[in-house]
Amino acid sequence: MLVNVKLYATLRKFAPDGVEIGEAFPIEIDKATIDGVLERLRIDKEQAKIIMVNGTRITRLDYALSPNDTIVIFPPVGGG
Amino acid sequence: MNKVLRIDMENLSHKWENVKPEHQTYAGRAFTSITLSEEVDPTCHPLRAQNKIVVSPGLLAGTLAPSSGRMSVGAKSPLTGGIKEANAGGLTGTKLGSLGVRGIIIEGAPPDSEDWYSILVGKDKCEIIKTNDYAGLGLYELIGKIWKDYPTKPGIIGSGIAGQRLLKCAGVFGNNIENSDPGRYAGRGGLGAVFGSKRIVAIISDGTGGTRPAAKDQEKFDAARKVFVKSLNAHAVTGRLNDDKGEPFGGLKNYGTNVLLNILSEAGGLPTKGFSSGRFDKAAKISGEAVHDLVDRTKKKFGDKAEGKYAHSCHPGCVMACSNVVPYEDTGKMHVSPLEYESVWALGANLGISVLHDVAELNRLCNDLGLDTIEAGNTIAMFMEAGLIPYGDGPKSIELLKKAYDESSVEGKLVSSGTQTAGEALGVTRIPVVKGQALPAYDPRSIKGIGVTYATTPMGADHTAGYTVAAEILGIKGTVTDPRDLKKAELSQAFQATTAYIDSTGYCLFIAFCILDDDDGFNAMKDTVDSFLGQDIEVTSYGKDILRKEREFNKKAGFTEVDDRLPEFFRTEPLPPHNVVFDVPDEELDEVYKNM
Ligand code: SF4
């Protein structure tokens, strides 16, 4: 199944070379959950602190994804 | 021994006083707010002689505790008409701390004076100096001149052109460690104008002969601060620049506070084009990641000559180092320092501007003129809302802001006068203010807890007063408190009380990301404060005492519950993309202070 992923801040290193900041890139996953995305991209669960699917924050790693969903992942961040 | 410096600008005299016995535990915001509540008539005109300016370094400023050198400035605010505290890094907090100055209280105003003054504070000395040659200068030039006149590298705070003209967008500037930028602002509430009303351009703090403040229990203090440093360094938000493999690790060091721009935009909480959308499709171009890349690019290109930086500290001893130096793309030289989230939002996303250079230039102009970036950005948005400048037009915004230099320009005066004044003068009905102060960079419709803080804090719309965003968006939590289980009123109250405590210690508020997540960090932080004072301070009740005093001041100034509300359009205009309105009931807003 094909989904789109955006990675920010310290997670950008897991995106393919040449992907711009804020640019979504497509990936093919076998397991249609957030877990599946993290495994596929080799991102540590601890690192994936804030996850949004189509703009909505989700907290469950077994959240079921649909084709063409956009998944946005942030590491722990803070500011003010 | 700590002293209080009292300055009377009416007869240009000063005296040193002992810290009152009942004020022994007060510093920073506790000192400024409690002094104001005891000494200033809440109904006074904020820009006349009855108002006072109180400056106080945080309790631990000048010690070796990490990131503890912040300094508070307080007065009755010309922008809100209520009590105000704004704090900043820079050099002054540390210098005053090491000089043993707990606070500076400035009262009166020179009658009918055409002259401008600066105050020189040093080891057991104070001079009030006529400095007409400092008035009317851009602040980059002013700080350079002062370091030439005083080669001991003093801390400097004061008012710029806007404050000297008594305009309500004026912040209190501060020089940075390198004295390359006046951008360390105690920005909010128009406090720069209170300096102007007292005919003061600068307070110059010369640390020569200063010593490190001693803790009551030095051994415990030293042990605790070391544990605290470890805890800060290990946390993914506040931690070190790179991990063991050399990959970027700490969020603040790598991307600064502006790491938030993308996340707020993705979450639909980034106020865009005058609070008309929660998402800015070009956020990435002006985000912390973009600044990081720009710095790396110019370093590669210009080598040693490149001046761009991230992981830059705003004051000596900050280990979190969220500040930056933004370079010009084409020369690698410094453009502005810092460029932080709130400013990038106010002068960028909020105006629909996505050219990083234009945002940096607007920030530099604010720094030079003595303007608060949040208030100035919102004020420019009023010009856009009124159709005088198109949203997204960087060059026209720059042109408008430059008019603020010209004393005879009415537009220049208006753009320096604050969001409410400009909005009303220009016939705008969507004016994002609470108690006359413009909203910062989180839309209260999608992040409701911060809306409760905006509405109820005695400070006017202010995110730092109770940063519920940490729990609501950033998922910062720990076993000390899990704020996410609370109702929004309780959540906001808990954050407001903890913040009032942190604002008094000298610690930067950003320690919260670590201490709310990590018990050891929290306990070590608290131990530094307790061992310094030699007494056990209960965090929440200390904070609540301050809040009660501030609230009381505002009540006497004429504020009622009706002032604790967001502007109507937040309740009636749904915010895309989630199409939500602010729906926290008034009764819940009123609970924040009812149960304090
Ligand atoms: S974290 Fe940032 S704002 Fe806070 S003290 Fe350090 S440099 Fe200054």
PDB file of C-alpha atoms and ligand atoms in Angstrom, chain B residues 67 70 184 312-315 318 320-323 508 510, ligand 1:
ATOM      1  CA  SER B  67      20.230  28.721  31.933  1.00  0.00           C
ATOM      2  CA  ARG B  70      17.116  35.768  32.932  1.00  0.00           C
ATOM      3  CA  ARG B 184      17.302  40.273  23.624  1.00  0.00           C
ATOM      4  CA  HIS B 312      23.673  30.132  20.263  1.00  0.00           C
ATOM      5  CA  SER B 313      23.185  31.187  23.904  1.00  0.00           C
ATOM      6  CA  CYS B 314      21.224  34.299  24.773  1.00  0.00           C
ATOM      7  CA  HIS B 315      23.039  34.751  28.073  1.00  0.00           C
ATOM      8  CA  CYS B 318      22.623  28.875  28.992  1.00  0.00           C
ATOM      9  CA  MET B 320      19.925  24.862  26.038  1.00  0.00           C
ATOM     10  CA  ALA B 321      21.058  27.548  23.584  1.00  0.00           C
ATOM     11  CA  CYS B 322      17.952  27.982  21.465  1.00  0.00           C
ATOM     12  CA  SER B 323      19.159  31.260  19.989  1.00  0.00           C
ATOM     13  CA  CYS B 508      14.501  30.162  31.283  1.00  0.00           C
ATOM     14  CA  PHE B 510      12.235  26.302  28.383  1.00  0.00           C
TER      15      PHE B 510
HETATM   16  S1  SF4 C   1      16.973  28.389  26.027  1.00  0.00           S
HETATM   17 FE1  SF4 C   1      17.042  30.075  24.580  1.00  0.00          FE
HETATM   18  S2  SF4 C   1      15.787  31.724  25.438  1.00  0.00           S
HETATM   19 FE2  SF4 C   1      16.195  30.236  27.065  1.00  0.00          FE
HETATM   20  S3  SF4 C   1      17.971  31.090  28.111  1.00  0.00           S
HETATM   21 FE3  SF4 C   1      18.745  29.651  26.576  1.00  0.00          FE
HETATM   22  S4  SF4 C   1      19.146  30.807  24.703  1.00  0.00           S
HETATM   23 FE4  SF4 C   1      17.888  32.066  26.093  1.00  0.00          FE
END
